GROMACS .gro file of C-alpha atoms in nm:
model
  356
    1MET     CA    1   0.000   0.000   0.000
    2ASN     CA    2   0.141   0.338  -0.094
    3ARG     CA    3   0.189   0.627   0.151
    4ILE     CA    4  -0.124   0.810   0.033
    5ALA     CA    5  -0.344   0.502   0.073
    6LYS     CA    6  -0.208   0.454   0.427
    7LEU     CA    7  -0.318   0.805   0.518
    8LEU     CA    8  -0.674   0.758   0.389
    9SER     CA    9  -0.934   0.666   0.647
   10PRO     CA   10  -1.163   0.364   0.586
   11THR     CA   11  -1.445   0.611   0.523
   12LEU     CA   12  -1.250   0.787   0.249
   13LEU     CA   13  -1.154   0.455   0.092
   14ALA     CA   14  -1.518   0.347   0.090
   15THR     CA   15  -1.617   0.681  -0.062
   16ALA     CA   16  -1.352   0.642  -0.333
   17ALA     CA   17  -1.479   0.294  -0.415
   18PHE     CA   18  -1.834   0.425  -0.435
   19VAL     CA   19  -1.734   0.708  -0.667
   20SER     CA   20  -1.546   0.460  -0.887
   21ALA     CA   21  -1.854   0.239  -0.911
   22VAL     CA   22  -2.075   0.536  -0.995
   23GLN     CA   23  -1.835   0.639  -1.271
   24ALA     CA   24  -1.828   0.289  -1.426
   25GLU     CA   25  -1.973   0.272  -1.775
   26LYS     CA   26  -2.311   0.102  -1.794
   27LEU     CA   27  -2.396  -0.149  -2.067
   28ARG     CA   28  -2.774  -0.172  -2.093
   29LEU     CA   29  -2.882  -0.500  -2.252
   30LEU     CA   30  -3.235  -0.557  -2.381
   31THR     CA   31  -3.249  -0.930  -2.432
   32TRP     CA   32  -3.425  -1.263  -2.389
   33GLY     CA   33  -3.434  -1.477  -2.075
   34GLY     CA   34  -3.118  -1.685  -2.039
   35TYR     CA   35  -2.914  -1.477  -2.284
   36ALA     CA   36  -2.718  -1.291  -2.015
   37PRO     CA   37  -2.698  -1.531  -1.718
   38GLU     CA   38  -2.558  -1.403  -1.391
   39GLU     CA   39  -2.248  -1.624  -1.418
   40VAL     CA   40  -2.152  -1.479  -1.755
   41VAL     CA   41  -2.226  -1.122  -1.645
   42ALA     CA   42  -2.004  -1.172  -1.339
   43LEU     CA   43  -1.716  -1.306  -1.550
   44PHE     CA   44  -1.748  -1.014  -1.791
   45GLU     CA   45  -1.753  -0.754  -1.512
   46LYS     CA   46  -1.452  -0.919  -1.351
   47GLU     CA   47  -1.257  -0.882  -1.676
   48TYR     CA   48  -1.394  -0.533  -1.740
   49PRO     CA   49  -1.441  -0.378  -1.393
   50ASP     CA   50  -1.510  -0.040  -1.551
   51ILE     CA   51  -1.830  -0.173  -1.712
   52GLN     CA   52  -2.154  -0.257  -1.530
   53VAL     CA   53  -2.405  -0.475  -1.715
   54GLU     CA   54  -2.774  -0.397  -1.670
   55VAL     CA   55  -3.009  -0.663  -1.809
   56THR     CA   56  -3.371  -0.604  -1.912
   57LEU     CA   57  -3.569  -0.905  -2.039
   58SER     CA   58  -3.796  -0.866  -2.339
   59ASN     CA   59  -3.917  -1.021  -2.665
   60ASN     CA   60  -3.926  -0.918  -3.030
   61GLU     CA   61  -4.242  -0.712  -3.013
   62GLU     CA   62  -4.145  -0.532  -2.692
   63MET     CA   63  -3.794  -0.456  -2.817
   64ILE     CA   64  -3.931  -0.280  -3.121
   65ALA     CA   65  -4.198  -0.099  -2.918
   66LYS     CA   66  -3.951   0.027  -2.657
   67LEU     CA   67  -3.703   0.156  -2.915
   68ARG     CA   68  -3.973   0.302  -3.136
   69ALA     CA   69  -4.108   0.500  -2.838
   70THR     CA   70  -3.766   0.652  -2.768
   71GLY     CA   71  -3.624   0.680  -3.119
   72GLY     CA   72  -3.364   0.416  -3.035
   73ALA     CA   73  -3.266   0.541  -2.688
   74GLY     CA   74  -3.257   0.374  -2.347
   75PHE     CA   75  -3.045   0.068  -2.432
   76ASP     CA   76  -2.699  -0.003  -2.572
   77LEU     CA   77  -2.740  -0.354  -2.716
   78VAL     CA   78  -3.054  -0.546  -2.811
   79GLN     CA   79  -3.116  -0.897  -2.942
   80PRO     CA   80  -3.409  -0.913  -3.187
   81GLY     CA   81  -3.470  -1.195  -3.430
   82PHE     CA   82  -3.280  -1.145  -3.755
   83ASN     CA   83  -3.600  -1.125  -3.959
   84ARG     CA   84  -3.738  -0.843  -3.743
   85VAL     CA   85  -3.457  -0.591  -3.795
   86ALA     CA   86  -3.471  -0.459  -4.151
   87ALA     CA   87  -3.842  -0.370  -4.160
   88ALA     CA   88  -3.825  -0.202  -3.818
   89GLN     CA   89  -3.518  -0.004  -3.922
   90ALA     CA   90  -3.669   0.101  -4.254
   91GLU     CA   91  -3.990   0.214  -4.087
   92PHE     CA   92  -3.873   0.356  -3.753
   93ASP     CA   93  -3.497   0.428  -3.784
   94ILE     CA   94  -3.418   0.279  -3.441
   95TYR     CA   95  -3.080   0.111  -3.505
   96LYS     CA   96  -2.728   0.203  -3.609
   97PRO     CA   97  -2.503  -0.001  -3.844
   98ILE     CA   98  -2.270  -0.268  -3.710
   99ASP     CA   99  -1.896  -0.203  -3.750
  100LEU     CA  100  -1.764  -0.546  -3.844
  101SER     CA  101  -1.406  -0.430  -3.793
  102LYS     CA  102  -1.483  -0.431  -3.419
  103VAL     CA  103  -1.625  -0.785  -3.420
  104ASN     CA  104  -1.435  -1.114  -3.405
  105VAL     CA  105  -1.598  -1.226  -3.728
  106ASP     CA  106  -1.360  -1.523  -3.759
  107ALA     CA  107  -1.536  -1.683  -3.462
  108LEU     CA  108  -1.873  -1.688  -3.639
  109ASP     CA  109  -2.035  -1.962  -3.845
  110PRO     CA  110  -2.008  -1.814  -4.197
  111MET     CA  111  -2.344  -1.954  -4.311
  112LEU     CA  112  -2.526  -1.785  -4.023
  113LEU     CA  113  -2.337  -1.460  -4.075
  114ASP     CA  114  -2.424  -1.460  -4.444
  115LYS     CA  115  -2.789  -1.529  -4.366
  116VAL     CA  116  -2.805  -1.235  -4.126
  117LYS     CA  117  -2.620  -1.011  -4.372
  118ALA     CA  118  -2.879  -1.092  -4.636
  119ASP     CA  119  -3.180  -1.029  -4.413
  120ALA     CA  120  -3.070  -0.758  -4.169
  121SER     CA  121  -2.926  -0.504  -4.412
  122VAL     CA  122  -3.090  -0.180  -4.524
  123ASN     CA  123  -2.957   0.036  -4.808
  124GLY     CA  124  -2.627  -0.151  -4.807
  125GLU     CA  125  -2.573  -0.109  -4.431
  126LEU     CA  126  -2.559  -0.414  -4.200
  127TYR     CA  127  -2.750  -0.371  -3.874
  128SER     CA  128  -2.707  -0.707  -3.700
  129ILE     CA  129  -2.475  -1.001  -3.642
  130PRO     CA  130  -2.584  -1.347  -3.523
  131PHE     CA  131  -2.585  -1.450  -3.158
  132ASP     CA  132  -2.757  -1.789  -3.149
  133TRP     CA  133  -2.990  -2.005  -3.351
  134GLY     CA  134  -3.231  -2.291  -3.322
  135THR     CA  135  -3.541  -2.442  -3.474
  136SER     CA  136  -3.902  -2.514  -3.405
  137GLY     CA  137  -4.037  -2.855  -3.487
  138LEU     CA  138  -4.189  -3.153  -3.311
  139MET     CA  139  -4.135  -3.317  -2.974
  140VAL     CA  140  -4.242  -3.681  -2.960
  141ASP     CA  141  -4.255  -3.954  -2.699
  142LYS     CA  142  -4.120  -4.221  -2.931
  143THR     CA  143  -4.277  -4.503  -2.725
  144LYS     CA  144  -4.627  -4.358  -2.774
  145ALA     CA  145  -4.620  -4.160  -3.099
  146GLY     CA  146  -4.318  -4.283  -3.290
  147GLU     CA  147  -4.488  -4.247  -3.628
  148ILE     CA  148  -4.512  -3.869  -3.610
  149ARG     CA  149  -4.287  -3.707  -3.869
  150ASP     CA  150  -4.452  -3.383  -3.987
  151TRP     CA  151  -4.660  -3.092  -3.857
  152LEU     CA  152  -4.995  -3.234  -3.973
  153ASP     CA  153  -4.929  -3.563  -3.793
  154LEU     CA  154  -5.026  -3.377  -3.474
  155CYS     CA  155  -5.378  -3.387  -3.618
  156ASP     CA  156  -5.390  -3.763  -3.682
  157PRO     CA  157  -5.717  -3.889  -3.524
  158LYS     CA  158  -5.531  -4.170  -3.347
  159TYR     CA  159  -5.383  -3.904  -3.116
  160LYS     CA  160  -5.715  -3.739  -3.029
  161GLY     CA  161  -5.679  -3.532  -2.712
  162ARG     CA  162  -5.309  -3.613  -2.677
  163THR     CA  163  -5.114  -3.352  -2.874
  164SER     CA  164  -5.026  -2.990  -2.810
  165MET     CA  165  -4.924  -2.677  -2.997
  166ARG     CA  166  -4.883  -2.304  -2.936
  167LEU     CA  167  -5.115  -2.062  -3.111
  168LYS     CA  168  -4.850  -1.834  -3.255
  169ARG     CA  169  -4.689  -1.774  -3.595
  170THR     CA  170  -4.483  -2.095  -3.585
  171ILE     CA  171  -4.776  -2.335  -3.607
  172LEU     CA  172  -4.933  -2.129  -3.887
  173VAL     CA  173  -4.614  -2.134  -4.092
  174GLY     CA  174  -4.532  -2.498  -4.016
  175THR     CA  175  -4.882  -2.610  -4.114
  176ALA     CA  176  -4.858  -2.409  -4.436
  177PHE     CA  177  -4.536  -2.584  -4.535
  178ALA     CA  178  -4.688  -2.922  -4.450
  179LEU     CA  179  -4.981  -2.835  -4.681
  180GLY     CA  180  -4.732  -2.780  -4.963
  181LYS     CA  181  -4.743  -2.399  -4.951
  182ASP     CA  182  -4.457  -2.152  -4.917
  183PRO     CA  183  -4.576  -1.890  -4.668
  184PHE     CA  184  -4.246  -1.701  -4.669
  185ALA     CA  185  -4.267  -1.643  -5.043
  186ALA     CA  186  -4.620  -1.508  -4.992
  187TYR     CA  187  -4.521  -1.248  -4.734
  188SER     CA  188  -4.483  -0.989  -5.009
  189ASN     CA  189  -4.830  -1.065  -5.150
  190LEU     CA  190  -5.083  -1.021  -4.872
  191ASP     CA  191  -5.378  -1.146  -5.080
  192GLU     CA  192  -5.193  -1.470  -5.147
  193TYR     CA  193  -5.083  -1.500  -4.787
  194LYS     CA  194  -5.442  -1.455  -4.668
  195LYS     CA  195  -5.551  -1.745  -4.890
  196ILE     CA  196  -5.282  -1.963  -4.737
  197LEU     CA  197  -5.379  -1.858  -4.383
  198ASP     CA  198  -5.746  -1.931  -4.451
  199GLN     CA  199  -5.655  -2.287  -4.548
  200VAL     CA  200  -5.422  -2.320  -4.249
  201ALA     CA  201  -5.693  -2.193  -4.012
  202ASP     CA  202  -5.945  -2.443  -4.152
  203THR     CA  203  -5.692  -2.721  -4.096
  204LEU     CA  204  -5.609  -2.621  -3.739
  205ILE     CA  205  -5.976  -2.573  -3.646
  206ALA     CA  206  -6.044  -2.927  -3.765
  207CYS     CA  207  -5.748  -3.035  -3.549
  208LYS     CA  208  -5.880  -2.891  -3.223
  209ALA     CA  209  -6.016  -3.224  -3.101
  210ASN     CA  210  -5.658  -3.354  -3.096
  211ILE     CA  211  -5.531  -3.079  -2.868
  212LYS     CA  212  -5.494  -3.159  -2.500
  213ALA     CA  213  -5.393  -2.798  -2.436
  214TYR     CA  214  -5.241  -2.504  -2.619
  215TRP     CA  215  -4.913  -2.440  -2.442
  216GLN     CA  216  -4.796  -2.089  -2.356
  217GLY     CA  217  -4.434  -2.144  -2.250
  218GLY     CA  218  -4.167  -2.405  -2.205
  219ASP     CA  219  -4.270  -2.495  -1.850
  220ASP     CA  220  -4.627  -2.593  -1.928
  221LEU     CA  221  -4.518  -2.777  -2.244
  222SER     CA  222  -4.261  -2.970  -2.040
  223ALA     CA  223  -4.524  -3.061  -1.782
  224LEU     CA  224  -4.759  -3.191  -2.051
  225MET     CA  225  -4.492  -3.413  -2.203
  226LEU     CA  226  -4.333  -3.541  -1.882
  227SER     CA  227  -4.672  -3.629  -1.733
  228GLY     CA  228  -4.775  -3.816  -2.048
  229GLU     CA  229  -5.083  -3.600  -2.096
  230ALA     CA  230  -4.941  -3.513  -2.437
  231VAL     CA  231  -4.750  -3.763  -2.649
  232ALA     CA  232  -4.640  -3.514  -2.915
  233ALA     CA  233  -4.627  -3.139  -2.956
  234GLU     CA  234  -4.500  -2.848  -3.154
  235THR     CA  235  -4.187  -2.731  -2.972
  236TRP     CA  236  -3.875  -2.524  -2.961
  237ASP     CA  237  -3.586  -2.763  -3.011
  238SER     CA  238  -3.416  -2.639  -2.692
  239THR     CA  239  -3.716  -2.747  -2.482
  240ALA     CA  240  -3.706  -3.095  -2.632
  241PHE     CA  241  -3.330  -3.122  -2.580
  242LYS     CA  242  -3.369  -3.034  -2.212
  243LEU     CA  243  -3.643  -3.294  -2.163
  244PHE     CA  244  -3.432  -3.560  -2.335
  245SER     CA  245  -3.199  -3.557  -2.033
  246GLN     CA  246  -3.498  -3.629  -1.805
  247ASN     CA  247  -3.669  -3.884  -2.028
  248PRO     CA  248  -3.468  -4.020  -2.325
  249ASN     CA  249  -3.791  -4.139  -2.487
  250ILE     CA  250  -3.883  -3.774  -2.551
  251VAL     CA  251  -3.701  -3.671  -2.867
  252TYR     CA  252  -3.693  -3.380  -3.108
  253VAL     CA  253  -3.818  -3.456  -3.459
  254PRO     CA  254  -3.737  -3.208  -3.739
  255PRO     CA  255  -4.054  -3.206  -3.951
  256LYS     CA  256  -4.032  -3.372  -4.290
  257SER     CA  257  -4.151  -3.051  -4.457
  258GLY     CA  258  -3.878  -2.857  -4.275
  259ALA     CA  259  -3.797  -2.737  -3.926
  260LEU     CA  260  -3.842  -2.362  -3.887
  261GLY     CA  261  -3.514  -2.185  -3.820
  262TRP     CA  262  -3.458  -1.867  -3.622
  263ILE     CA  263  -3.151  -1.657  -3.551
  264ASP     CA  264  -3.133  -1.402  -3.271
  265THR     CA  265  -2.887  -1.120  -3.315
  266PHE     CA  266  -2.678  -0.847  -3.163
  267THR     CA  267  -2.810  -0.510  -3.281
  268LEU     CA  268  -2.713  -0.157  -3.171
  269PRO     CA  269  -2.990   0.094  -3.088
  270ARG     CA  270  -2.951   0.423  -3.275
  271LYS     CA  271  -2.907   0.633  -2.959
  272GLY     CA  272  -2.709   0.382  -2.753
  273LYS     CA  273  -2.430   0.539  -2.549
  274ALA     CA  274  -2.193   0.247  -2.490
  275ASP     CA  275  -2.091   0.106  -2.826
  276ASP     CA  276  -1.739   0.013  -2.715
  277ALA     CA  277  -1.877  -0.179  -2.418
  278ALA     CA  278  -2.130  -0.346  -2.647
  279TYR     CA  279  -1.856  -0.471  -2.882
  280LYS     CA  280  -1.659  -0.599  -2.581
  281TRP     CA  281  -1.963  -0.796  -2.469
  282ILE     CA  282  -2.020  -0.936  -2.818
  283ASN     CA  283  -1.664  -1.060  -2.855
  284PHE     CA  284  -1.660  -1.191  -2.497
  285VAL     CA  285  -1.961  -1.418  -2.550
  286TYR     CA  286  -1.813  -1.561  -2.871
  287ARG     CA  287  -1.529  -1.717  -2.671
  288PRO     CA  288  -1.552  -2.101  -2.661
  289GLU     CA  289  -1.557  -2.126  -2.282
  290ILE     CA  290  -1.837  -1.867  -2.263
  291VAL     CA  291  -2.029  -2.027  -2.551
  292THR     CA  292  -2.073  -2.347  -2.352
  293LYS     CA  293  -2.203  -2.155  -2.049
  294LEU     CA  294  -2.449  -1.963  -2.265
  295SER     CA  295  -2.578  -2.277  -2.437
  296ALA     CA  296  -2.629  -2.435  -2.095
  297SER     CA  297  -2.841  -2.133  -2.002
  298THR     CA  298  -3.037  -2.089  -2.326
  299GLY     CA  299  -3.051  -2.445  -2.456
  300SER     CA  300  -2.973  -2.299  -2.798
  301ILE     CA  301  -2.672  -2.318  -3.029
  302ILE     CA  302  -2.448  -2.012  -3.025
  303ALA     CA  303  -2.371  -1.887  -3.378
  304VAL     CA  304  -1.999  -1.966  -3.372
  305LYS     CA  305  -1.804  -2.221  -3.571
  306ASP     CA  306  -1.871  -2.568  -3.426
  307GLY     CA  307  -2.145  -2.428  -3.205
  308ILE     CA  308  -2.294  -2.778  -3.180
  309GLY     CA  309  -1.959  -2.918  -3.062
  310LEU     CA  310  -1.947  -2.654  -2.787
  311LEU     CA  311  -2.285  -2.749  -2.642
  312PRO     CA  312  -2.297  -2.907  -2.295
  313ASP     CA  313  -2.256  -3.284  -2.325
  314ASN     CA  314  -2.619  -3.380  -2.263
  315VAL     CA  315  -2.758  -3.119  -2.503
  316ARG     CA  316  -2.500  -3.202  -2.771
  317ALA     CA  317  -2.605  -3.569  -2.764
  318ALA     CA  318  -2.969  -3.472  -2.811
  319VAL     CA  319  -2.890  -3.237  -3.101
  320GLN     CA  320  -2.667  -3.486  -3.279
  321GLY     CA  321  -2.932  -3.753  -3.236
  322ALA     CA  322  -3.207  -3.531  -3.376
  323PHE     CA  323  -3.058  -3.385  -3.693
  324THR     CA  324  -2.924  -3.558  -3.998
  325LYS     CA  325  -2.729  -3.356  -4.255
  326GLU     CA  326  -3.043  -3.359  -4.467
  327ASP     CA  327  -3.250  -3.218  -4.181
  328LEU     CA  328  -3.002  -2.935  -4.131
  329ALA     CA  329  -3.006  -2.856  -4.503
  330ASN     CA  330  -3.388  -2.854  -4.497
  331ILE     CA  331  -3.423  -2.589  -4.224
  332ARG     CA  332  -3.654  -2.310  -4.338
  333PHE     CA  333  -3.509  -1.995  -4.186
  334ALA     CA  334  -3.759  -1.721  -4.114
  335ALA     CA  335  -3.828  -1.454  -4.373
  336GLN     CA  336  -3.842  -1.080  -4.309
  337ILE     CA  337  -4.175  -0.979  -4.160
  338GLN     CA  338  -4.344  -0.746  -4.407
  339PRO     CA  339  -4.605  -0.483  -4.312
  340GLY     CA  340  -4.948  -0.640  -4.281
  341VAL     CA  341  -4.826  -0.995  -4.220
  342GLU     CA  342  -4.874  -0.984  -3.843
  343ASP     CA  343  -5.226  -0.844  -3.875
  344LEU     CA  344  -5.331  -1.131  -4.102
  345GLU     CA  345  -5.172  -1.386  -3.872
  346GLY     CA  346  -5.341  -1.234  -3.569
  347LYS     CA  347  -5.683  -1.265  -3.734
  348ALA     CA  348  -5.616  -1.626  -3.830
  349LEU     CA  349  -5.511  -1.711  -3.474
  350GLU     CA  350  -5.819  -1.540  -3.328
  351ARG     CA  351  -6.039  -1.736  -3.566
  352ILE     CA  352  -5.881  -2.064  -3.450
  353LYS     CA  353  -5.917  -1.971  -3.083
  354ALA     CA  354  -6.283  -1.874  -3.125
  355ALA     CA  355  -6.385  -2.187  -3.315
  356ASP     CA  356  -6.574  -2.461  -3.130
   0.00000   0.00000   0.00000
């Protein structure tokens, strides 16, 4: 301890520490549950003691609403889905471009980076980079419903009262693909998309007798499957992978007509104040040892090279057992949400809910 420190009273030392903490830069994250676990935040703050991480949990719709209300202020780093960025930026101007020179691009899976570049760019400017990815498909108890292979199999009369799904976009789009339609191609033609949704709604209304319950979140879906009340369900792959470790008969099945792929991103709000801290966070979470911790928290695959290989052992076994190379090649990654699409989907979902 130097001579000056020796002369300082404990009160002055405590005051100095307090002032230092107050002066620390704040990184305000607007993100999904599990994407910034306490363990990872603590490791980051230990390495960067001059940065404090503040986490606010949200979802795609809320992220856009919050930033739209403030013109892109209030947060320094957000994590919307890759297909929700370009339209929001074009309409509301709430983001700023990504500076790839500040990102460890070599760590990223090039296919996922290219996909985000193609879908999250506006007027030649890139606004997002990938964080993690996963799919939606089917969860099946193979001892009770081993024949299920595609979305419409949830509606097979032999499983009356024993399947489950969530009344959101995913089941609409999955059903459309299973009916031989391409809903993503129809996003730019609302009249055509409405025709597809009308057929999808008719199909899912006829399927209601098969539904034990419409699940709302991963916990109630897990309870349905583990109790045996449901033998098959629409699911996020991460939920199925977690249940596999509790009951190896519950497996993830990529639908024959294609699992639905999603990519969540890192995106900078237009009026964010801590860009340097944001880039430090981004590069920190791409490190292999952090990737494994994040996948353990999210259940998803981080968008780095060999992200599957960096999964926790139990999750990696479930993923490798679920996907063939053909399944991976058949993933239907989400398309950009065009104006009017959500309104049509909302009406279709309300029609399904209201039907007897």
